[in-house]
Coordinates of C-alpha atoms in Angstrom, one line a residue:
Chain A
M168 CA 24.8 -152.9 39.7
K169 CA 22.1 -153.3 37.5
V170 CA 19.3 -150.5 36.2
W171 CA 16.1 -151.6 35.5
I172 CA 13.9 -149.1 33.0
S173 CA 10.5 -149.8 34.1
S174 CA 8.0 -150.2 31.3
K175 CA 5.5 -148.1 32.8
E176 CA 6.1 -145.6 30.6
K177 CA 4.4 -145.8 27.0
K178 CA 7.5 -145.1 24.9
P179 CA 6.8 -145.8 21.0
M180 CA 9.7 -148.4 21.6
G181 CA 9.1 -149.7 17.7
L182 CA 11.8 -151.1 15.9
D183 CA 12.8 -149.2 12.7
Q184 CA 10.0 -149.3 9.9
S185 CA 11.9 -149.0 6.9
P186 CA 12.3 -152.0 4.5
N187 CA 16.6 -151.4 5.1
A188 CA 16.2 -151.7 8.8
R189 CA 14.1 -154.6 8.4
H190 CA 16.5 -156.4 6.1
S191 CA 19.5 -155.4 8.4
L192 CA 17.3 -157.0 11.9
Q193 CA 16.9 -160.5 9.8
S194 CA 20.9 -160.5 8.8
R195 CA 21.6 -160.2 12.5
I196 CA 19.9 -163.2 13.6
P197 CA 21.5 -166.3 12.8
K198 CA 20.7 -168.7 10.3
N199 CA 19.9 -171.7 12.1
C200 CA 17.8 -169.8 14.9
H201 CA 14.0 -169.9 14.7
H202 CA 12.5 -166.9 15.1
W203 CA 9.0 -166.1 15.3
T204 CA 7.4 -162.5 14.6
L205 CA 4.3 -160.8 15.2
T206 CA 3.0 -157.4 14.0
R207 CA 1.8 -155.0 16.6
S208 CA -1.3 -154.5 14.6
E209 CA -2.2 -158.3 15.0
F210 CA -1.8 -158.6 18.8
P211 CA -5.8 -158.9 19.8
A212 CA -6.2 -161.5 17.3
V213 CA -2.9 -163.2 18.6
A214 CA -4.3 -163.0 22.1
S215 CA -7.5 -164.8 21.3
S216 CA -5.9 -167.8 19.3
S217 CA -2.7 -168.3 21.4
K218 CA -1.8 -172.0 20.0
T219 CA -1.6 -170.8 16.3
A220 CA -0.5 -167.2 16.9
V221 CA 2.9 -168.4 17.1
N222 CA 3.4 -169.5 14.0
R223 CA 1.9 -166.5 12.2
R224 CA 4.0 -165.3 9.6
P225 CA 3.4 -161.3 8.7
N226 CA 1.0 -160.6 6.1
P227 CA 3.0 -160.3 3.2
R228 CA 0.4 -157.5 1.3
R229 CA 0.3 -155.5 4.4
P230 CA 3.6 -153.9 6.1
P231 CA 4.3 -154.7 9.3
T232 CA 4.3 -152.0 11.1
A233 CA 6.5 -153.2 14.0
Y234 CA 8.8 -156.4 14.8
C235 CA 8.2 -157.7 17.7
C236 CA 8.9 -161.5 18.7
R237 CA 8.8 -163.2 21.7
E238 CA 9.9 -166.1 22.9
I239 CA 10.2 -166.4 26.9
S240 CA 10.9 -169.9 27.8
R241 CA 10.4 -169.9 31.7
L242 CA 8.0 -168.5 33.3
A243 CA 8.7 -165.1 35.8
P244 CA 9.7 -162.2 33.6
P245 CA 11.8 -160.2 35.3
N246 CA 11.4 -156.6 37.2
S247 CA 11.2 -154.5 34.8
P248 CA 12.6 -155.3 31.0
P249 CA 12.4 -153.5 28.0
D250 CA 8.9 -153.5 26.2
P251 CA 8.2 -157.1 24.8
A252 CA 7.5 -155.4 21.8
S253 CA 11.1 -154.6 21.2
L254 CA 12.5 -157.6 22.7
V255 CA 13.9 -159.6 19.8
V256 CA 15.0 -163.2 21.1
A257 CA 16.6 -165.9 18.6
I258 CA 16.4 -169.3 19.9
P259 CA 18.3 -172.1 18.4
D260 CA 16.2 -174.7 17.0
S261 CA 17.1 -177.3 19.3
Q262 CA 15.3 -175.8 22.5
T263 CA 12.1 -176.7 22.8
R264 CA 9.2 -174.3 24.2
P265 CA 7.5 -175.8 27.4
G266 CA 4.1 -174.6 26.2
A267 CA 2.3 -172.1 24.2
R268 CA 1.6 -169.0 26.3
T269 CA -0.7 -166.0 25.3
L270 CA 1.3 -163.1 24.0
E271 CA -1.5 -161.2 26.6
E272 CA -0.5 -162.8 29.6
I273 CA 3.0 -162.4 28.8
Q274 CA 2.7 -158.8 28.4
K275 CA 0.1 -158.4 31.3
K276 CA 3.1 -160.0 33.5
V277 CA 5.7 -157.7 32.0
T278 CA 3.6 -154.4 32.4
M279 CA 2.9 -155.6 35.9
G280 CA 6.8 -155.4 36.5
L281 CA 6.8 -158.4 38.9
V282 CA 9.4 -158.7 41.2
D283 CA 10.6 -161.9 42.0
S284 CA 13.7 -163.8 43.0
S285 CA 13.3 -167.3 41.7
G286 CA 12.9 -166.6 38.1
D287 CA 15.9 -164.1 38.3
L288 CA 18.4 -166.2 36.2
S289 CA 15.8 -166.1 33.2
G290 CA 15.5 -162.6 33.4
E291 CA 18.8 -162.5 33.7
M292 CA 19.1 -164.4 30.3
E293 CA 17.1 -162.3 28.4
V294 CA 18.0 -159.1 29.3
D295 CA 21.5 -160.3 28.6
A296 CA 20.3 -161.9 24.8
F297 CA 18.9 -158.3 24.4
R298 CA 21.9 -156.8 25.0
R299 CA 24.2 -158.9 23.1
L300 CA 21.9 -159.1 20.1
F301 CA 21.1 -155.2 20.1
P302 CA 23.5 -153.6 22.1
L303 CA 22.9 -149.9 20.6
R304 CA 19.3 -150.4 21.2
Y305 CA 20.1 -151.4 25.0
Y306 CA 22.3 -148.6 25.3
E307 CA 19.6 -146.0 23.6
R308 CA 16.9 -147.3 26.3
H309 CA 19.4 -145.8 28.8
L310 CA 20.8 -142.9 27.6
A311 CA 17.0 -141.9 27.5
E312 CA 17.4 -142.2 30.9
S313 CA 20.6 -140.4 31.6
I314 CA 22.0 -143.8 32.9
R315 CA 24.1 -146.2 31.8
P316 CA 24.0 -149.9 32.6
D317 CA 26.6 -150.0 34.9
G318 CA 24.5 -147.1 37.0
R319 CA 27.0 -144.6 36.3
T320 CA 25.6 -141.2 35.1
L321 CA 26.6 -140.0 31.8
G322 CA 29.3 -137.9 33.0
M323 CA 30.8 -139.8 35.3
A324 CA 34.1 -141.7 34.9
R325 CA 34.5 -144.7 36.8
D326 CA 36.7 -145.9 39.8
T327 CA 39.9 -144.9 39.6
T328 CA 42.8 -146.1 42.0
L329 CA 46.5 -145.7 41.7
A330 CA 49.7 -147.4 43.4
L331 CA 52.9 -146.3 43.2
G332 CA 56.2 -148.4 43.5
A333 CA 54.5 -151.5 42.2
V334 CA 57.8 -152.8 40.7
S335 CA 60.4 -152.1 43.1
S336 CA 63.1 -153.2 40.9
A337 CA 62.5 -150.7 38.2
D338 CA 63.5 -146.6 39.3
G339 CA 59.8 -145.5 39.6
S340 CA 56.5 -147.0 38.5
A341 CA 52.8 -146.6 39.0
L342 CA 49.8 -149.0 38.8
T343 CA 46.5 -147.2 37.7
K344 CA 43.4 -148.7 37.5
I345 CA 40.1 -147.2 36.0
G346 CA 37.4 -149.3 36.5
S347 CA 38.8 -152.6 35.0
T348 CA 41.0 -151.2 32.7
T349 CA 44.6 -151.5 34.5
M350 CA 47.9 -150.1 33.4
L351 CA 51.3 -150.8 34.8
A352 CA 54.3 -147.8 34.1
A353 CA 58.0 -148.4 34.6
I354 CA 60.6 -146.4 34.1
K355 CA 64.3 -147.8 34.0
M356 CA 67.2 -144.9 33.6
E357 CA 70.0 -145.7 31.9
V358 CA 73.1 -143.7 30.8
M359 CA 73.8 -142.8 27.2
T360 CA 76.1 -140.3 25.2
P361 CA 73.8 -136.9 24.4
S362 CA 73.5 -135.8 20.9
A363 CA 76.0 -133.4 19.5
E364 CA 73.1 -130.9 18.8
S365 CA 71.3 -130.9 22.6
P366 CA 74.4 -132.1 24.7
D367 CA 72.5 -130.6 27.7
E368 CA 69.5 -133.0 27.5
G369 CA 68.5 -136.0 28.2
C370 CA 65.9 -138.4 26.4
I371 CA 62.6 -140.3 27.0
A372 CA 62.1 -143.4 25.1
I373 CA 58.1 -144.7 25.6
E374 CA 57.1 -148.1 24.6
F375 CA 53.6 -149.4 25.3
H376 CA 52.8 -152.8 25.5
M377 CA 49.5 -155.0 24.9
P378 CA 50.6 -158.2 26.1
P379 CA 47.5 -161.0 25.0
I380 CA 46.8 -161.0 28.8
C381 CA 44.8 -157.8 28.5
S382 CA 42.0 -158.6 26.2
P383 CA 40.4 -161.5 23.9
I384 CA 41.1 -159.4 20.7
V385 CA 44.9 -159.5 21.1
R386 CA 46.7 -162.5 20.1
P387 CA 50.3 -163.4 20.0
G388 CA 51.7 -164.2 16.6
R389 CA 51.1 -162.6 13.0
P390 CA 49.0 -159.9 13.0
A391 CA 46.1 -160.7 10.6
E392 CA 43.2 -159.3 11.7
A393 CA 41.4 -155.9 12.2
A394 CA 41.3 -156.5 16.1
V395 CA 45.2 -156.7 16.5
V396 CA 46.0 -153.9 13.7
E397 CA 43.6 -151.7 16.2
S398 CA 45.6 -152.7 19.2
K399 CA 48.7 -151.5 17.2
R400 CA 46.7 -148.2 16.2
L401 CA 46.0 -147.7 19.9
S402 CA 49.7 -148.2 20.7
D403 CA 51.1 -146.2 18.1
T404 CA 48.4 -143.1 19.2
I405 CA 49.3 -143.7 22.8
L406 CA 52.9 -143.4 22.2
R407 CA 52.7 -140.5 20.2
T408 CA 50.3 -138.5 21.9
I409 CA 52.0 -139.2 25.6
W410 CA 55.5 -138.4 24.1
L411 CA 54.0 -135.2 22.5
V412 CA 52.1 -134.3 25.9
F413 CA 55.2 -134.6 28.2
C414 CA 57.8 -132.7 26.1
S415 CA 55.0 -130.1 24.5
S416 CA 53.6 -129.8 27.7
G417 CA 56.4 -128.9 29.5
M418 CA 55.5 -131.7 32.3
I419 CA 59.1 -132.8 31.8
N420 CA 62.1 -130.6 31.2
L421 CA 64.7 -132.7 29.3
K422 CA 67.7 -130.6 30.7
E423 CA 67.2 -132.1 33.7
L424 CA 68.3 -135.6 32.7
A425 CA 71.7 -134.4 31.9
L426 CA 74.8 -135.7 33.8
V427 CA 78.2 -134.3 32.0
S428 CA 77.5 -132.0 29.4
G429 CA 78.1 -133.4 25.8
K430 CA 79.4 -136.7 27.5
A431 CA 76.5 -138.6 29.7
A432 CA 73.0 -137.8 30.1
W433 CA 69.8 -140.0 31.6
M434 CA 67.9 -142.1 28.8
A435 CA 64.5 -142.9 30.8
Y436 CA 62.9 -145.9 29.4
L437 CA 59.4 -145.8 30.1
D438 CA 57.2 -149.3 29.3
I439 CA 53.7 -149.3 29.9
Y440 CA 51.8 -152.3 30.0
C441 CA 48.6 -153.2 29.5
L442 CA 47.3 -155.7 32.2
D443 CA 43.6 -155.4 31.2
A444 CA 41.9 -153.7 28.3
D445 CA 38.4 -152.2 29.4
G446 CA 38.2 -149.1 27.6
A447 CA 39.8 -145.8 28.1
L448 CA 43.4 -147.2 27.4
F449 CA 44.7 -143.6 26.9
D450 CA 43.3 -142.3 30.0
A451 CA 44.4 -145.2 32.5
A452 CA 48.1 -145.1 30.0
L453 CA 48.6 -141.3 30.9
L454 CA 47.8 -141.3 34.3
S455 CA 50.2 -144.4 35.4
A456 CA 53.3 -143.0 33.1
V457 CA 52.3 -139.3 34.9
A458 CA 52.3 -141.3 38.3
A459 CA 55.5 -143.4 37.2
F460 CA 57.4 -140.0 36.6
S461 CA 56.1 -138.7 39.8
H462 CA 57.6 -141.6 41.7
L463 CA 61.0 -141.5 40.0
Q464 CA 64.1 -141.2 41.8
I465 CA 67.1 -140.7 39.3
P466 CA 69.8 -143.0 41.0
V467 CA 73.1 -142.0 42.4
V468 CA 75.8 -142.5 39.9
S469 CA 79.5 -141.2 40.1
L470 CA 82.5 -140.5 37.8
N471 CA 85.0 -143.3 38.0
D472 CA 88.9 -142.4 37.0
K473 CA 88.1 -144.3 33.2
G474 CA 85.3 -141.0 32.4
K475 CA 82.9 -143.4 32.5
I476 CA 79.9 -143.4 34.8
V477 CA 79.1 -145.9 37.0
A478 CA 77.0 -146.9 40.1
F479 CA 77.5 -145.1 43.2
T480 CA 78.2 -147.4 45.9
E481 CA 78.8 -146.2 49.5
E482 CA 82.2 -146.1 50.8
G483 CA 83.1 -146.2 54.1
D484 CA 86.7 -144.4 53.7
T485 CA 87.1 -141.4 52.1
V486 CA 91.1 -141.7 52.0
G487 CA 92.7 -141.5 48.4
K488 CA 89.0 -141.6 46.8
L489 CA 88.8 -138.1 45.4
E490 CA 88.3 -138.9 41.8
K491 CA 85.3 -140.8 42.5
E492 CA 83.0 -138.2 42.9
A493 CA 79.5 -138.5 42.8
V494 CA 77.8 -136.7 39.9
N495 CA 74.7 -137.2 41.1
K496 CA 74.8 -136.3 45.5
E497 CA 71.6 -138.0 46.0
K498 CA 68.8 -139.9 44.9
R499 CA 66.9 -136.8 43.1
K500 CA 63.0 -136.6 42.1
L501 CA 62.6 -134.7 39.1
T502 CA 60.9 -131.6 39.3
L503 CA 57.5 -131.6 37.3
G504 CA 55.8 -129.0 35.2
N505 CA 52.2 -128.7 34.7
I506 CA 50.8 -132.4 35.3
P507 CA 48.2 -133.2 31.9
F508 CA 45.3 -135.4 32.3
S509 CA 42.9 -136.8 29.7
L510 CA 39.5 -137.8 29.6
T511 CA 38.2 -139.8 26.6
C512 CA 34.7 -139.4 25.6
A513 CA 32.2 -141.6 23.8
L514 CA 29.5 -139.6 21.6
H515 CA 26.2 -140.7 20.6
K516 CA 23.7 -138.8 18.8
K517 CA 23.7 -135.8 21.2
H518 CA 24.9 -137.7 24.6
I519 CA 28.4 -137.6 25.6
L520 CA 29.5 -140.3 27.8
A521 CA 32.2 -139.7 29.9
D522 CA 34.9 -142.8 30.4
P523 CA 33.3 -145.4 28.1
S524 CA 34.2 -149.0 28.8
S525 CA 35.1 -151.6 26.1
E526 CA 31.4 -152.2 25.3
E527 CA 30.7 -148.7 24.9
E528 CA 33.5 -148.2 22.9
S529 CA 32.8 -150.8 20.5
I530 CA 29.3 -149.7 19.5
M531 CA 29.8 -146.3 19.9
E532 CA 31.8 -145.3 16.3
T533 CA 33.0 -141.7 17.8
L534 CA 35.8 -141.1 20.5
V535 CA 37.1 -138.0 21.8
T536 CA 40.1 -137.6 23.9
V537 CA 41.1 -134.1 25.4
V538 CA 44.2 -133.5 27.4
M539 CA 44.2 -130.7 29.7
D540 CA 47.1 -129.7 32.1
S541 CA 47.0 -128.2 35.7
S542 CA 47.3 -124.9 34.6
D543 CA 43.7 -125.1 32.7
R544 CA 45.5 -125.5 29.1
L545 CA 44.0 -127.5 26.4
V546 CA 47.2 -129.8 25.5
S547 CA 45.5 -132.1 23.1
F548 CA 42.1 -132.6 21.3
Y549 CA 41.8 -136.5 19.5
K550 CA 38.7 -136.9 17.3
P551 CA 39.7 -139.7 14.6
G552 CA 37.0 -139.3 12.5
G553 CA 33.8 -140.9 13.3
A554 CA 30.2 -139.3 13.4
L555 CA 30.2 -135.7 12.6
A556 CA 29.7 -133.4 15.9
Y557 CA 29.0 -129.9 16.5
T558 CA 31.5 -127.6 17.4
S559 CA 29.6 -127.3 21.0
L560 CA 31.1 -130.5 21.8
V561 CA 34.4 -128.9 22.4
T562 CA 33.3 -127.1 25.0
D563 CA 31.3 -129.8 26.3
C564 CA 34.3 -132.1 26.1
V565 CA 36.5 -129.6 28.1
R566 CA 34.4 -129.1 30.6
L567 CA 33.9 -132.4 31.3
T568 CA 37.5 -133.1 31.2
R569 CA 38.0 -130.2 34.0
Q570 CA 35.9 -131.8 36.6
R571 CA 37.8 -135.1 35.9
M572 CA 41.0 -133.3 36.1
K573 CA 40.5 -131.9 40.0
E574 CA 39.3 -135.5 40.8
L575 CA 42.4 -137.1 39.5
E576 CA 44.4 -134.4 40.7
K577 CA 42.9 -134.9 44.2
I578 CA 43.8 -139.2 43.6
L579 CA 47.4 -138.5 42.7
D580 CA 47.9 -136.4 45.7
E581 CA 46.6 -138.6 47.9
A582 CA 48.9 -141.5 46.7
F583 CA 51.7 -139.3 47.3
S584 CA 50.9 -138.2 50.8
G585 CA 50.3 -142.0 51.3
M586 CA 53.8 -143.1 50.2
E587 CA 55.6 -140.1 51.9
V588 CA 54.1 -141.3 55.2
D589 CA 55.5 -144.6 55.0
Chain B
M1076 CA 58.6 -161.1 30.7
A1077 CA 58.0 -157.2 31.0
N1078 CA 61.3 -154.7 30.0
F1079 CA 61.6 -153.4 33.3
S1080 CA 61.3 -157.2 35.3
T1081 CA 65.1 -158.1 35.5
G1082 CA 68.0 -155.9 36.6
D1083 CA 69.0 -154.4 33.4
R1084 CA 66.3 -153.7 31.2
K1085 CA 65.5 -156.2 28.4
R1086 CA 65.9 -155.2 24.7
K1087 CA 63.7 -157.9 23.1
P1088 CA 61.5 -159.1 25.9
K1089 CA 59.8 -161.7 23.5
G1090 CA 62.0 -163.9 21.5
D1091 CA 64.6 -164.5 23.7
R1092 CA 65.5 -168.2 25.0
R1093 CA 64.8 -167.9 28.8
S1094 CA 61.3 -166.6 27.9
T1095 CA 60.8 -169.5 25.2
E1096 CA 62.2 -172.3 27.6
I1097 CA 60.1 -171.0 30.4
S1098 CA 57.0 -171.2 27.9
L1099 CA 57.8 -174.7 27.2
V1100 CA 58.4 -175.5 30.9
I1101 CA 55.0 -174.6 31.6
R1102 CA 53.2 -175.9 28.7
Q1103 CA 54.7 -179.2 29.4
T1104 CA 53.5 -179.1 33.2
M1105 CA 50.4 -178.2 32.3
E1106 CA 49.8 -180.5 29.8
A1107 CA 50.5 -183.4 32.0
C1108 CA 47.9 -182.3 34.2
I1109 CA 44.8 -180.7 32.5
L1110 CA 42.0 -183.0 31.7
T1111 CA 42.1 -182.4 27.8
H1112 CA 40.1 -185.3 26.7
L1113 CA 37.2 -183.7 28.3
M1114 CA 37.5 -180.6 26.3
P1115 CA 38.0 -181.9 22.3
R1116 CA 38.6 -179.6 19.6
S1117 CA 39.5 -176.8 21.8
Q1118 CA 42.8 -174.7 22.7
I1119 CA 43.6 -173.4 26.1
D1120 CA 45.8 -170.3 25.9
I1121 CA 48.0 -169.5 29.1
Y1122 CA 49.2 -166.1 29.0
V1123 CA 51.8 -165.3 32.0
Q1124 CA 53.3 -161.7 32.0
V1125 CA 56.4 -161.5 34.5
L1126 CA 56.4 -158.0 35.9
Q1127 CA 59.1 -158.3 38.4
A1128 CA 61.8 -161.3 38.6
D1129 CA 63.5 -161.8 41.5
G1130 CA 64.4 -165.2 41.9
G1131 CA 62.2 -168.1 41.5
T1132 CA 60.2 -167.0 38.2
R1133 CA 59.5 -170.4 36.8
S1134 CA 57.9 -171.4 40.2
A1135 CA 55.9 -168.0 40.2
C1136 CA 54.5 -168.6 36.6
I1137 CA 53.4 -172.2 37.3
N1138 CA 51.7 -171.5 40.3
A1139 CA 50.4 -168.6 38.7
A1140 CA 49.1 -170.5 36.1
T1141 CA 47.7 -173.3 38.1
L1142 CA 45.2 -170.5 39.8
A1143 CA 43.8 -169.0 36.7
L1144 CA 43.3 -171.9 35.4
A1145 CA 41.0 -173.1 38.7
D1146 CA 39.6 -169.7 38.2
A1147 CA 38.5 -170.7 34.6
G1148 CA 37.2 -173.5 35.9
I1149 CA 39.5 -175.9 33.6
P1150 CA 39.0 -179.2 34.6
M1151 CA 42.7 -180.3 36.3
R1152 CA 43.8 -183.8 37.7
D1153 CA 45.7 -181.9 40.7
L1154 CA 46.8 -178.4 41.5
V1155 CA 50.2 -177.8 40.2
T1156 CA 52.7 -176.2 42.8
S1157 CA 56.0 -175.2 42.5
C1158 CA 58.9 -174.1 44.2
S1159 CA 62.4 -173.7 43.8
S1160 CA 66.0 -174.6 46.3
G1161 CA 68.9 -174.6 46.2
Y1162 CA 72.2 -175.1 48.1
L1163 CA 74.8 -172.8 49.1
N1164 CA 77.4 -172.6 52.1
S1165 CA 76.6 -176.5 52.7
T1166 CA 73.2 -175.7 53.6
P1167 CA 70.2 -176.4 51.3
L1168 CA 67.8 -172.8 51.3
L1169 CA 64.4 -173.0 50.1
D1170 CA 63.1 -170.3 47.5
L1171 CA 66.2 -168.5 46.5
N1172 CA 65.9 -164.8 45.4
Y1173 CA 67.9 -163.1 42.7
L1174 CA 70.8 -162.4 44.8
E1175 CA 71.4 -165.9 46.2
D1176 CA 70.4 -167.4 42.5
S1177 CA 73.6 -165.4 41.1
A1178 CA 75.9 -166.7 43.9
G1179 CA 76.3 -169.9 41.5
G1180 CA 75.0 -172.5 43.6
P1181 CA 72.9 -175.3 42.0
D1182 CA 68.7 -174.0 41.8
V1183 CA 66.5 -176.6 41.8
T1184 CA 62.8 -176.1 40.4
V1185 CA 60.3 -179.0 41.3
G1186 CA 56.7 -179.0 40.0
F1187 CA 54.9 -181.1 42.9
L1188 CA 50.9 -182.5 43.0
P1189 CA 49.7 -182.5 46.2
K1190 CA 47.1 -184.7 46.1
L1191 CA 49.0 -187.2 44.2
D1192 CA 51.6 -187.3 45.7
R1193 CA 53.9 -186.5 42.3
V1194 CA 56.5 -184.7 40.9
T1195 CA 55.6 -183.4 37.2
L1196 CA 58.5 -181.2 36.7
L1197 CA 62.2 -181.7 38.3
Q1198 CA 65.3 -179.1 36.8
M1199 CA 68.3 -178.5 38.1
D1200 CA 71.4 -176.7 36.6
A1201 CA 75.2 -176.4 38.3
K1202 CA 76.6 -179.5 40.0
L1203 CA 75.6 -180.8 43.2
P1204 CA 76.8 -184.0 44.9
V1205 CA 74.2 -187.0 44.7
D1206 CA 73.6 -187.6 48.4
I1207 CA 72.7 -184.1 48.5
V1208 CA 69.9 -183.9 45.8
E1209 CA 67.5 -186.0 47.5
N1210 CA 67.4 -183.6 50.6
V1211 CA 67.2 -180.3 48.1
M1212 CA 64.2 -182.0 46.4
Q1213 CA 62.8 -183.1 49.6
L1214 CA 62.9 -179.3 50.8
A1215 CA 61.6 -178.3 47.5
I1216 CA 58.7 -181.0 48.1
E1217 CA 57.8 -179.4 51.5
G1218 CA 57.5 -175.8 49.9
C1219 CA 55.3 -176.9 47.6
K1220 CA 53.2 -178.6 50.0
A1221 CA 52.9 -175.6 51.8
I1222 CA 52.1 -173.5 48.6
A1223 CA 49.1 -175.9 47.5
T1224 CA 47.9 -175.5 51.2
Y1225 CA 47.8 -171.8 50.4
I1226 CA 46.6 -172.0 46.9
R1227 CA 43.9 -174.1 48.2
E1228 CA 42.8 -171.8 50.9
V1229 CA 42.6 -168.7 48.5
L1230 CA 40.5 -170.8 45.9
L1231 CA 38.1 -171.8 49.0
E1232 CA 38.0 -168.2 49.9
N1233 CA 37.1 -167.1 46.4
T1234 CA 34.2 -169.7 45.7
K1235 CA 32.9 -169.2 49.1
Q1236 CA 32.7 -165.0 47.7
L1237 CA 31.2 -166.4 44.2
E1238 CA 28.3 -168.2 46.4
Y1239 CA 27.9 -165.3 48.2
R1240 CA 27.4 -162.8 45.5
R1241 CA 25.0 -165.3 43.6
G1242 CA 22.8 -165.6 46.6
L1243 CA 23.2 -169.2 47.6

């Protein structure tokens, strides 16, 4: 869903006027692109002498008040694009222009906000170009209206779906989708000997994988670039935080994973696979891990005469099989304490965007992740550097997380009741 | 292959021999079929992630790769479909699952180009009498044709959806 901002309001949307900004603007347009620059003060002059205006360079003695550039190669601009004074489009040399057009004509068309369907494609191309070249400006225009390019309000998260039991060969599994971000978590249980200092406790081992299928920045082979380092950092953070969240928030009581004190206990291997990375990876990973643990059914085992735990097989006859006693009487589920839910927010100047997509995450430098549990306690607050922010940020983010938690609780309950019906 | 995809949890899912072999097989099958001369100086990476392995993993990977390539718009000679079959208790069986596969009978995997009516991949392990091989292979080819029909339907449906969304 595209959201168009009407260009009727006269916002002073000029580009930065400082020389530094100009330099950075120049450096962002690739060298082999030919671009025209016109100053705002020169518009009336341009309108009158159309042919020569296009190639006029800014007067070096007078610093330009604003940069603007237009190259609209087709007719029919879209129904309400950004102000052409701020639209900068770089066209590669090879593309030819059909003919010179006056800026006035174009501005008129643009400000009239024509609705057309035939030129839709060219309109899309311009906006797309603007979005690629100047993503921050594109977003700022939207944020000024308190909306985001995909139509969400600032505090709204994307559609979340949850499917339990996605992998039938695993003891517990869940597939989560938040928007396009897809995570698959699965748990397999194995028996191990518990450590000497905690003979009554089981263990959880968590692994987070980002296979190359999830994102073009993840490549197999030697990790040499920042992008792969980023995914490694992400997976470490996710692992560490999920581990802490599970153990410290009291969601899982490790004593439940015990079998025979001192001899055997369960080891739960949780593997989380990212199948599609589109922002808010931690949220999706935590949700899928929580759902997988809720879905987990501990398999039935028995202690055989050698003192080893084996999988329990249903034996029809009970004569003389007394040594094979089931240690677990039946498949049971873990009892979970307070369930943690999380929300990642991106910060930009004064705006807080909940549940950013990967595009938003890449342009906004500051990300905050808040984890709260269902008893309304704050479990974790994570803000790794980024821009300086006021302390009121903490309360705002916690408020947004609380709202999100209610949504997520509902989704989790629905998924469960759906499963039980089957 | 995912850690949890097989019965016992895998320790090292990446470098193990089975994954490498399946990767090689998929690569060679696809190379024969993709019109690489139309895309010079470019590399096509196919990533397949197995979420659950219950027999016929190789075939599923090849079918998935075909669909992904068609979705990406990469020019191919034909759709590559694949199916596996086996022979247990003197009966040829189509599409063995994990239990049937582990029974020790032969497992034949066939990669087939339906329109061109050619076989690109043929793999078999375990022993099988020569006169039975033909039967089992024919059965697998029938399976491939059925899959090809289904794949074609799905792609057609997908293209219609794209057309509709584009407003054509």
